């Protein structure tokens, strides 16, 4: 059996207001997201290099996408230290749900709620 590089190859974060959500994620991660309408759904893409094999995703606004604090949790990359991201969450309009917490030898995790009501995890090695 061949092992795949990543178990996850794409993620979507449901949003009600793409512009607000895009601004929130650009602010807390210090990134620029490109927006595009695809198949009648508004997307804002996290930066990626599709040839690298690394997981990427998008914010998506459509009738099929409903933000929620329950259900599946994704963990976004907070390296080198997720405190750098967490320090910007409330200023950008989000809410800290669980502070930076050590998870043994696996680093640290935290949870925040974004401007759309989604609870998102963060992970970093430090």
Short mmCIF file of N, CA, C and O in Angstrom, two decimals:
data_model
loop_
_atom_site.label_atom_id
_atom_site.label_comp_id
_atom_site.label_asym_id
_atom_site.label_seq_id
_atom_site.Cartn_x
_atom_site.Cartn_y
_atom_site.Cartn_z
N UNK A 1 0.84 -1.18 0.00
CA UNK A 1 0.00 0.00 0.00
C UNK A 1 0.88 1.24 0.00
O UNK A 1 1.76 1.40 0.84
N UNK A 2 0.65 2.13 -0.92
CA UNK A 2 1.42 3.36 -1.03
C UNK A 2 0.91 4.39 -0.01
O UNK A 2 -0.28 4.60 0.12
N UNK A 3 1.84 5.01 0.71
CA UNK A 3 1.48 6.04 1.69
C UNK A 3 1.45 7.39 1.00
O UNK A 3 2.39 7.75 0.29
N UNK A 4 0.38 8.13 1.21
CA UNK A 4 0.26 9.46 0.63
C UNK A 4 1.00 10.46 1.51
O UNK A 4 1.14 10.27 2.71
N UNK A 5 1.46 11.55 0.90
CA UNK A 5 2.18 12.58 1.64
C UNK A 5 1.30 13.24 2.68
O UNK A 5 1.72 13.47 3.80
N UNK A 6 0.07 13.56 2.33
CA UNK A 6 -0.88 14.20 3.24
C UNK A 6 -2.17 13.41 3.25
O UNK A 6 -2.63 12.97 2.21
N UNK A 7 -2.78 13.29 4.43
CA UNK A 7 -4.10 12.67 4.50
C UNK A 7 -5.18 13.64 4.04
O UNK A 7 -6.24 13.23 3.60
N UNK A 8 -4.93 14.90 4.19
CA UNK A 8 -5.85 15.94 3.75
C UNK A 8 -5.21 16.64 2.55
O UNK A 8 -4.03 16.97 2.59
N UNK A 9 -6.00 16.90 1.51
CA UNK A 9 -5.42 17.60 0.37
C UNK A 9 -6.08 18.94 0.08
O UNK A 9 -5.60 19.70 -0.73
N UNK A 10 -7.19 19.25 0.77
CA UNK A 10 -7.88 20.52 0.56
C UNK A 10 -8.81 20.76 1.72
O UNK A 10 -9.37 19.82 2.28
N UNK A 11 -8.99 22.01 2.10
CA UNK A 11 -9.99 22.34 3.12
C UNK A 11 -10.73 23.60 2.69
O UNK A 11 -10.23 24.40 1.92
N UNK A 12 -11.97 23.71 3.18
CA UNK A 12 -12.77 24.90 2.95
C UNK A 12 -13.34 25.36 4.28
O UNK A 12 -13.85 24.54 5.05
N UNK A 13 -13.24 26.65 4.53
CA UNK A 13 -13.82 27.25 5.72
C UNK A 13 -15.04 28.03 5.24
O UNK A 13 -14.93 28.95 4.44
N UNK A 14 -16.20 27.62 5.73
CA UNK A 14 -17.46 28.26 5.33
C UNK A 14 -17.57 29.65 5.92
O UNK A 14 -17.23 29.86 7.09
N UNK A 15 -18.04 30.61 5.10
CA UNK A 15 -18.19 31.99 5.56
C UNK A 15 -19.51 32.57 5.08
O UNK A 15 -20.07 32.13 4.08
N UNK A 16 -20.00 33.56 5.83
CA UNK A 16 -21.21 34.29 5.44
C UNK A 16 -20.84 35.54 4.66
O UNK A 16 -21.58 35.99 3.81
N UNK A 17 -19.71 36.15 5.02
CA UNK A 17 -19.26 37.40 4.41
C UNK A 17 -17.81 37.23 4.01
O UNK A 17 -16.91 37.32 4.84
N UNK A 18 -17.57 36.95 2.73
CA UNK A 18 -16.23 36.65 2.25
C UNK A 18 -15.25 37.80 2.52
O UNK A 18 -14.12 37.56 2.94
N UNK A 19 -15.68 39.04 2.30
CA UNK A 19 -14.76 40.17 2.49
C UNK A 19 -14.31 40.29 3.94
O UNK A 19 -13.13 40.51 4.21
N UNK A 20 -15.24 40.15 4.89
CA UNK A 20 -14.87 40.22 6.31
C UNK A 20 -13.94 39.08 6.70
O UNK A 20 -12.95 39.28 7.39
N UNK A 21 -14.29 37.88 6.27
CA UNK A 21 -13.48 36.71 6.62
C UNK A 21 -12.08 36.81 5.99
O UNK A 21 -11.07 36.51 6.63
N UNK A 22 -12.02 37.24 4.75
CA UNK A 22 -10.73 37.41 4.05
C UNK A 22 -9.85 38.39 4.81
O UNK A 22 -8.67 38.13 5.07
N UNK A 23 -10.41 39.52 5.21
CA UNK A 23 -9.65 40.52 5.95
C UNK A 23 -9.15 39.95 7.28
O UNK A 23 -8.01 40.17 7.68
N UNK A 24 -10.00 39.19 7.98
CA UNK A 24 -9.63 38.57 9.26
C UNK A 24 -8.42 37.65 9.08
O UNK A 24 -7.42 37.79 9.78
N UNK A 25 -8.48 36.71 8.15
CA UNK A 25 -7.39 35.75 7.96
C UNK A 25 -6.13 36.41 7.41
O UNK A 25 -5.02 36.03 7.78
N UNK A 26 -6.29 37.39 6.53
CA UNK A 26 -5.11 38.11 6.05
C UNK A 26 -4.42 38.83 7.21
O UNK A 26 -3.19 38.87 7.28
N UNK A 27 -5.20 39.39 8.12
CA UNK A 27 -4.66 40.13 9.26
C UNK A 27 -3.93 39.22 10.24
O UNK A 27 -2.79 39.50 10.63
N UNK A 28 -4.56 38.11 10.63
CA UNK A 28 -3.93 37.29 11.67
C UNK A 28 -2.73 36.50 11.16
O UNK A 28 -1.81 36.21 11.93
N UNK A 29 -2.71 36.16 9.87
CA UNK A 29 -1.58 35.40 9.33
C UNK A 29 -0.60 36.26 8.53
O UNK A 29 0.45 35.78 8.12
N UNK A 30 -0.93 37.53 8.30
CA UNK A 30 -0.03 38.39 7.53
C UNK A 30 0.13 37.89 6.10
O UNK A 30 1.24 37.88 5.56
N UNK A 31 -0.98 37.49 5.47
CA UNK A 31 -0.94 36.94 4.12
C UNK A 31 -1.84 37.76 3.20
O UNK A 31 -2.60 38.61 3.65
N UNK A 32 -1.78 37.46 1.91
CA UNK A 32 -2.71 38.02 0.94
C UNK A 32 -3.46 36.87 0.29
O UNK A 32 -2.86 35.88 -0.13
N UNK A 33 -4.77 36.97 0.28
CA UNK A 33 -5.62 35.92 -0.30
C UNK A 33 -6.25 36.43 -1.58
O UNK A 33 -6.73 37.56 -1.62
N UNK A 34 -6.24 35.61 -2.61
CA UNK A 34 -6.86 35.97 -3.87
C UNK A 34 -8.29 35.47 -3.91
O UNK A 34 -8.56 34.31 -3.60
N UNK A 35 -9.22 36.36 -4.30
CA UNK A 35 -10.64 36.01 -4.37
C UNK A 35 -11.03 35.69 -5.80
O UNK A 35 -10.50 36.27 -6.75
N UNK A 36 -11.97 34.74 -5.93
CA UNK A 36 -12.43 34.34 -7.26
C UNK A 36 -13.78 33.64 -7.12
O UNK A 36 -14.02 32.92 -6.15
N UNK A 37 -14.64 33.82 -8.12
CA UNK A 37 -15.90 33.09 -8.17
C UNK A 37 -15.67 31.84 -9.00
O UNK A 37 -15.22 31.92 -10.14
N UNK A 38 -15.98 30.69 -8.40
CA UNK A 38 -15.85 29.42 -9.12
C UNK A 38 -17.15 28.64 -8.94
O UNK A 38 -17.59 28.43 -7.81
N UNK A 39 -17.77 28.26 -10.00
CA UNK A 39 -18.99 27.45 -9.99
C UNK A 39 -20.09 28.09 -9.14
O UNK A 39 -20.80 27.42 -8.40
N UNK A 40 -20.18 29.42 -9.17
CA UNK A 40 -21.21 30.13 -8.43
C UNK A 40 -20.91 30.28 -6.94
O UNK A 40 -21.78 30.69 -6.18
N UNK A 41 -19.70 29.93 -6.53
CA UNK A 41 -19.29 30.06 -5.13
C UNK A 41 -18.13 31.05 -5.04
O UNK A 41 -17.19 30.98 -5.84
N UNK A 42 -18.21 31.95 -4.07
CA UNK A 42 -17.13 32.93 -3.86
C UNK A 42 -16.03 32.27 -3.03
O UNK A 42 -16.29 31.70 -1.97
N UNK A 43 -14.79 32.35 -3.50
CA UNK A 43 -13.64 31.77 -2.82
C UNK A 43 -12.60 32.85 -2.52
O UNK A 43 -12.43 33.78 -3.31
N UNK A 44 -11.88 32.67 -1.43
CA UNK A 44 -10.65 33.42 -1.16
C UNK A 44 -9.62 32.37 -0.78
O UNK A 44 -9.78 31.64 0.21
N UNK A 45 -8.57 32.26 -1.58
CA UNK A 45 -7.61 31.16 -1.46
C UNK A 45 -6.45 31.50 -0.54
O UNK A 45 -5.84 32.57 -0.65
N UNK A 46 -6.12 30.56 0.34
CA UNK A 46 -4.90 30.67 1.13
C UNK A 46 -3.72 30.52 0.18
O UNK A 46 -3.81 29.74 -0.78
N UNK A 47 -2.62 31.23 0.42
CA UNK A 47 -1.46 31.11 -0.46
C UNK A 47 -0.98 29.66 -0.52
O UNK A 47 -0.98 28.97 0.50
N UNK A 48 -0.59 29.22 -1.71
CA UNK A 48 -0.09 27.86 -1.84
C UNK A 48 0.77 27.72 -3.08
O UNK A 48 0.74 28.57 -3.97
N UNK A 49 1.50 26.65 -3.10
CA UNK A 49 2.27 26.25 -4.27
C UNK A 49 1.77 24.85 -4.61
O UNK A 49 2.13 23.87 -3.95
N UNK A 50 0.88 24.75 -5.58
CA UNK A 50 0.22 23.48 -5.88
C UNK A 50 1.18 22.37 -6.27
O UNK A 50 0.87 21.20 -6.12
N UNK A 51 2.37 22.72 -6.72
CA UNK A 51 3.33 21.68 -7.12
C UNK A 51 4.10 21.13 -5.92
O UNK A 51 4.82 20.15 -6.05
N UNK A 52 3.94 21.74 -4.72
CA UNK A 52 4.72 21.32 -3.56
C UNK A 52 4.14 20.11 -2.84
O UNK A 52 4.82 19.48 -2.05
N UNK A 53 2.87 19.80 -3.08
CA UNK A 53 2.24 18.69 -2.38
C UNK A 53 1.71 19.06 -1.01
O UNK A 53 1.18 18.23 -0.30
N UNK A 54 1.85 20.33 -0.62
CA UNK A 54 1.37 20.78 0.69
C UNK A 54 -0.13 21.06 0.62
O UNK A 54 -0.66 21.48 -0.41
N UNK A 55 -0.79 20.85 1.74
CA UNK A 55 -2.24 21.07 1.84
C UNK A 55 -2.55 22.57 1.77
O UNK A 55 -1.81 23.39 2.32
N UNK A 56 -3.62 22.92 1.09
CA UNK A 56 -4.09 24.29 1.06
C UNK A 56 -5.61 24.28 1.08
O UNK A 56 -6.23 23.23 1.13
N UNK A 57 -6.20 25.48 1.04
CA UNK A 57 -7.64 25.57 1.08
C UNK A 57 -8.12 26.97 0.81
O UNK A 57 -7.35 27.84 0.39
N UNK A 58 -9.40 27.20 1.12
CA UNK A 58 -10.01 28.48 0.81
C UNK A 58 -11.14 28.78 1.77
O UNK A 58 -11.72 27.88 2.39
N UNK A 59 -11.46 30.06 1.86
CA UNK A 59 -12.70 30.51 2.48
C UNK A 59 -13.73 30.42 1.37
O UNK A 59 -13.44 30.76 0.22
N UNK A 60 -14.94 29.94 1.69
CA UNK A 60 -15.95 29.78 0.65
C UNK A 60 -17.30 30.28 1.13
O UNK A 60 -17.75 29.93 2.22
N UNK A 61 -17.93 31.11 0.29
CA UNK A 61 -19.28 31.62 0.56
C UNK A 61 -20.21 31.08 -0.51
O UNK A 61 -20.01 31.33 -1.69
N UNK A 62 -21.21 30.30 -0.08
CA UNK A 62 -22.24 29.79 -0.99
C UNK A 62 -23.42 29.31 -0.16
O UNK A 62 -23.34 29.25 1.06
N UNK A 63 -24.48 28.92 -0.84
CA UNK A 63 -25.64 28.40 -0.13
C UNK A 63 -25.34 27.05 0.52
O UNK A 63 -26.04 26.64 1.44
N UNK A 64 -24.32 26.35 0.07
CA UNK A 64 -23.95 25.05 0.63
C UNK A 64 -22.96 25.18 1.80
O UNK A 64 -22.66 24.19 2.43
N UNK A 65 -22.43 26.35 2.03
CA UNK A 65 -21.41 26.55 3.06
C UNK A 65 -22.00 27.35 4.21
O UNK A 65 -22.33 28.52 4.04
N UNK A 66 -22.09 26.72 5.38
CA UNK A 66 -22.65 27.37 6.57
C UNK A 66 -21.64 27.34 7.70
O UNK A 66 -21.27 26.26 8.18
N UNK A 67 -21.17 28.51 8.15
CA UNK A 67 -20.22 28.55 9.25
C UNK A 67 -20.78 27.87 10.50
O UNK A 67 -21.99 27.90 10.74
N UNK A 68 -19.90 27.28 11.29
CA UNK A 68 -20.34 26.58 12.50
C UNK A 68 -19.19 26.47 13.49
O UNK A 68 -18.03 26.36 13.10
N UNK A 69 -19.54 26.48 14.77
CA UNK A 69 -18.53 26.26 15.80
C UNK A 69 -18.48 24.78 16.17
O UNK A 69 -17.63 24.36 16.94
N UNK A 70 -19.39 23.98 15.64
CA UNK A 70 -19.44 22.53 15.90
C UNK A 70 -18.98 21.78 14.65
O UNK A 70 -18.87 22.34 13.59
N UNK A 71 -18.75 20.50 14.81
CA UNK A 71 -18.42 19.67 13.65
C UNK A 71 -16.93 19.51 13.48
O UNK A 71 -16.15 19.59 14.42
N UNK A 72 -16.52 19.27 12.25
CA UNK A 72 -15.13 18.98 11.93
C UNK A 72 -14.24 20.15 12.32
O UNK A 72 -14.59 21.32 12.11
N UNK A 73 -13.09 19.85 12.88
CA UNK A 73 -12.11 20.89 13.23
C UNK A 73 -10.89 20.75 12.33
O UNK A 73 -10.41 19.65 12.07
N UNK A 74 -10.43 21.87 11.85
CA UNK A 74 -9.17 21.88 11.12
C UNK A 74 -8.17 22.65 11.96
O UNK A 74 -8.55 23.51 12.76
N UNK A 75 -6.92 22.33 11.79
CA UNK A 75 -5.83 23.03 12.47
C UNK A 75 -4.97 23.69 11.41
O UNK A 75 -4.40 23.02 10.55
N UNK A 76 -4.91 25.01 11.47
CA UNK A 76 -4.06 25.75 10.56
C UNK A 76 -2.67 25.86 11.16
O UNK A 76 -2.48 25.81 12.37
N UNK A 77 -1.70 26.04 10.29
CA UNK A 77 -0.30 26.07 10.70
C UNK A 77 0.03 27.38 11.40
O UNK A 77 -0.05 28.45 10.80
N UNK A 78 0.41 27.29 12.66
CA UNK A 78 0.77 28.47 13.44
C UNK A 78 2.26 28.61 13.67
O UNK A 78 2.69 29.37 14.52
N UNK A 79 3.08 27.82 12.94
CA UNK A 79 4.53 27.87 13.13
C UNK A 79 5.08 29.23 12.74
O UNK A 79 4.50 29.89 11.89
N UNK A 80 6.14 29.70 13.33
CA UNK A 80 6.98 28.97 14.27
C UNK A 80 6.43 28.96 15.70
O UNK A 80 6.82 28.12 16.49
N UNK A 81 5.53 29.90 16.05
CA UNK A 81 4.95 29.95 17.39
C UNK A 81 3.54 30.50 17.25
O UNK A 81 3.35 31.64 16.85
N UNK A 82 2.54 29.69 17.59
CA UNK A 82 1.16 30.12 17.36
C UNK A 82 0.77 31.35 18.19
O UNK A 82 -0.23 31.99 17.89
N UNK A 83 1.56 31.70 19.18
CA UNK A 83 1.29 32.94 19.94
C UNK A 83 1.31 34.15 19.01
O UNK A 83 0.57 35.11 19.23
N UNK A 84 2.13 34.11 17.97
CA UNK A 84 2.20 35.23 17.01
C UNK A 84 0.85 35.45 16.32
O UNK A 84 0.46 36.58 16.05
N UNK A 85 0.14 34.37 16.03
CA UNK A 85 -1.18 34.45 15.40
C UNK A 85 -2.23 34.82 16.45
O UNK A 85 -3.06 35.70 16.24
N UNK A 86 -2.20 34.13 17.59
CA UNK A 86 -3.19 34.36 18.65
C UNK A 86 -3.21 35.81 19.12
O UNK A 86 -4.27 36.34 19.45
N UNK A 87 -2.06 36.46 19.13
CA UNK A 87 -1.99 37.86 19.56
C UNK A 87 -2.79 38.79 18.66
O UNK A 87 -3.12 39.90 19.05
N UNK A 88 -3.14 38.35 17.45
CA UNK A 88 -3.85 39.19 16.49
C UNK A 88 -5.34 38.85 16.36
O UNK A 88 -6.09 39.59 15.74
N UNK A 89 -5.77 37.74 16.94
CA UNK A 89 -7.14 37.24 16.73
C UNK A 89 -8.20 38.23 17.21
O UNK A 89 -9.10 38.59 16.46
N UNK A 90 -8.12 38.66 18.46
CA UNK A 90 -9.18 39.53 18.99
C UNK A 90 -9.15 40.90 18.34
O UNK A 90 -10.20 41.49 18.06
N UNK A 91 -7.97 41.42 18.05
CA UNK A 91 -7.83 42.71 17.37
C UNK A 91 -8.47 42.67 15.99
O UNK A 91 -9.02 43.67 15.52
N UNK A 92 -8.45 41.49 15.35
CA UNK A 92 -9.01 41.34 14.01
C UNK A 92 -10.50 40.99 14.03
O UNK A 92 -11.11 40.82 12.98
N UNK A 93 -11.09 40.88 15.22
CA UNK A 93 -12.53 40.63 15.32
C UNK A 93 -12.91 39.22 15.72
O UNK A 93 -14.09 38.89 15.78
N UNK A 94 -11.93 38.36 16.00
CA UNK A 94 -12.21 36.99 16.43
C UNK A 94 -12.21 36.89 17.94
O UNK A 94 -12.12 37.88 18.65
N UNK A 95 -12.31 35.66 18.43
CA UNK A 95 -12.35 35.41 19.87
C UNK A 95 -11.49 34.20 20.20
O UNK A 95 -11.61 33.15 19.55
N UNK A 96 -10.65 34.32 21.21
CA UNK A 96 -9.84 33.20 21.66
C UNK A 96 -10.73 32.25 22.45
O UNK A 96 -11.41 32.66 23.40
N UNK A 97 -10.76 30.97 22.06
CA UNK A 97 -11.60 29.97 22.72
C UNK A 97 -10.76 29.13 23.68
O UNK A 97 -11.18 28.84 24.79
N UNK A 98 -9.58 28.71 23.26
CA UNK A 98 -8.66 27.95 24.10
C UNK A 98 -7.26 28.51 23.88
O UNK A 98 -6.79 28.57 22.75
N UNK A 99 -6.58 28.94 24.95
CA UNK A 99 -5.26 29.53 24.78
C UNK A 99 -4.23 28.49 24.34
O UNK A 99 -4.51 27.28 24.33
N UNK A 100 -3.06 28.96 24.03
CA UNK A 100 -1.94 28.09 23.64
C UNK A 100 -1.77 27.02 24.72
O UNK A 100 -1.59 27.33 25.90
N UNK A 101 -1.85 25.76 24.30
CA UNK A 101 -1.82 24.64 25.23
C UNK A 101 -0.82 23.60 24.74
O UNK A 101 -0.87 23.19 23.57
N UNK A 102 0.08 23.17 25.61
CA UNK A 102 1.09 22.17 25.24
C UNK A 102 0.42 20.81 25.09
O UNK A 102 -0.42 20.42 25.89
N UNK A 103 0.80 20.09 24.03
CA UNK A 103 0.29 18.74 23.80
C UNK A 103 1.46 17.75 23.77
O UNK A 103 1.74 17.10 22.76
N UNK A 104 2.14 17.68 24.89
CA UNK A 104 3.29 16.76 25.02
C UNK A 104 4.40 17.12 24.06
O UNK A 104 4.73 18.28 23.88
N UNK A 105 4.96 16.08 23.43
CA UNK A 105 6.07 16.27 22.50
C UNK A 105 5.63 16.75 21.12
O UNK A 105 6.44 16.92 20.23
N UNK A 106 4.30 16.96 20.94
CA UNK A 106 3.77 17.31 19.63
C UNK A 106 3.62 18.81 19.41
O UNK A 106 3.09 19.24 18.41
N UNK A 107 4.03 19.62 20.38
CA UNK A 107 3.96 21.07 20.22
C UNK A 107 2.83 21.68 21.01
O UNK A 107 2.57 21.29 22.16
N UNK A 108 2.14 22.63 20.38
CA UNK A 108 1.07 23.38 21.05
C UNK A 108 -0.13 23.52 20.12
O UNK A 108 0.03 23.56 18.89
N UNK A 109 -1.31 23.63 20.72
CA UNK A 109 -2.53 23.91 19.97
C UNK A 109 -3.30 25.02 20.67
O UNK A 109 -3.06 25.33 21.84
N UNK A 110 -4.23 25.61 19.95
CA UNK A 110 -5.15 26.62 20.49
C UNK A 110 -6.37 26.62 19.58
O UNK A 110 -6.32 26.11 18.46
N UNK A 111 -7.47 27.20 20.08
CA UNK A 111 -8.67 27.36 19.27
C UNK A 111 -9.11 28.82 19.31
O UNK A 111 -9.02 29.47 20.34
N UNK A 112 -9.60 29.32 18.18
CA UNK A 112 -10.22 30.63 18.12
C UNK A 112 -11.50 30.54 17.30
O UNK A 112 -11.69 29.61 16.53
N UNK A 113 -12.38 31.51 17.50
CA UNK A 113 -13.57 31.64 16.67
C UNK A 113 -13.33 32.81 15.73
O UNK A 113 -12.95 33.90 16.18
N UNK A 114 -13.54 32.59 14.44
CA UNK A 114 -13.30 33.66 13.46
C UNK A 114 -14.50 34.60 13.39
O UNK A 114 -15.48 34.43 14.11
N UNK A 115 -14.44 35.57 12.51
CA UNK A 115 -15.51 36.56 12.38
C UNK A 115 -16.81 35.97 11.86
O UNK A 115 -17.86 36.61 11.95
N UNK A 116 -16.76 34.76 11.33
CA UNK A 116 -17.94 34.11 10.76
C UNK A 116 -18.60 33.12 11.71
O UNK A 116 -19.63 32.57 11.41
N UNK A 117 -17.97 32.85 12.87
CA UNK A 117 -18.52 31.92 13.83
C UNK A 117 -17.93 30.52 13.77
O UNK A 117 -18.39 29.62 14.47
N UNK A 118 -16.90 30.29 12.93
CA UNK A 118 -16.23 29.01 12.86
C UNK A 118 -15.20 28.89 13.98
O UNK A 118 -14.48 29.84 14.26
N UNK A 119 -15.12 27.73 14.60
CA UNK A 119 -14.05 27.46 15.57
C UNK A 119 -12.94 26.76 14.81
O UNK A 119 -13.14 25.71 14.22
N UNK A 120 -11.75 27.37 14.82
CA UNK A 120 -10.60 26.90 14.06
C UNK A 120 -9.47 26.59 15.03
O UNK A 120 -9.22 27.33 15.98
N UNK A 121 -8.77 25.49 14.76
CA UNK A 121 -7.60 25.13 15.57
C UNK A 121 -6.33 25.68 14.96
O UNK A 121 -6.25 25.91 13.76
N UNK A 122 -5.35 25.88 15.81
CA UNK A 122 -4.00 26.27 15.40
C UNK A 122 -3.03 25.25 15.99
O UNK A 122 -3.25 24.78 17.11
N UNK A 123 -1.98 24.94 15.28
CA UNK A 123 -0.93 24.07 15.80
C UNK A 123 0.42 24.68 15.47
O UNK A 123 0.61 25.26 14.41
N UNK A 124 1.35 24.57 16.43
CA UNK A 124 2.74 24.94 16.15
C UNK A 124 3.65 24.02 16.93
O UNK A 124 3.26 23.42 17.92
N UNK A 125 4.87 23.90 16.44
CA UNK A 125 5.85 23.05 17.11
C UNK A 125 6.35 23.70 18.40
O UNK A 125 6.77 23.00 19.31
N UNK A 126 6.30 25.02 18.48
CA UNK A 126 6.76 25.74 19.69
C UNK A 126 5.60 26.49 20.32
O UNK A 126 4.65 26.82 19.73
#
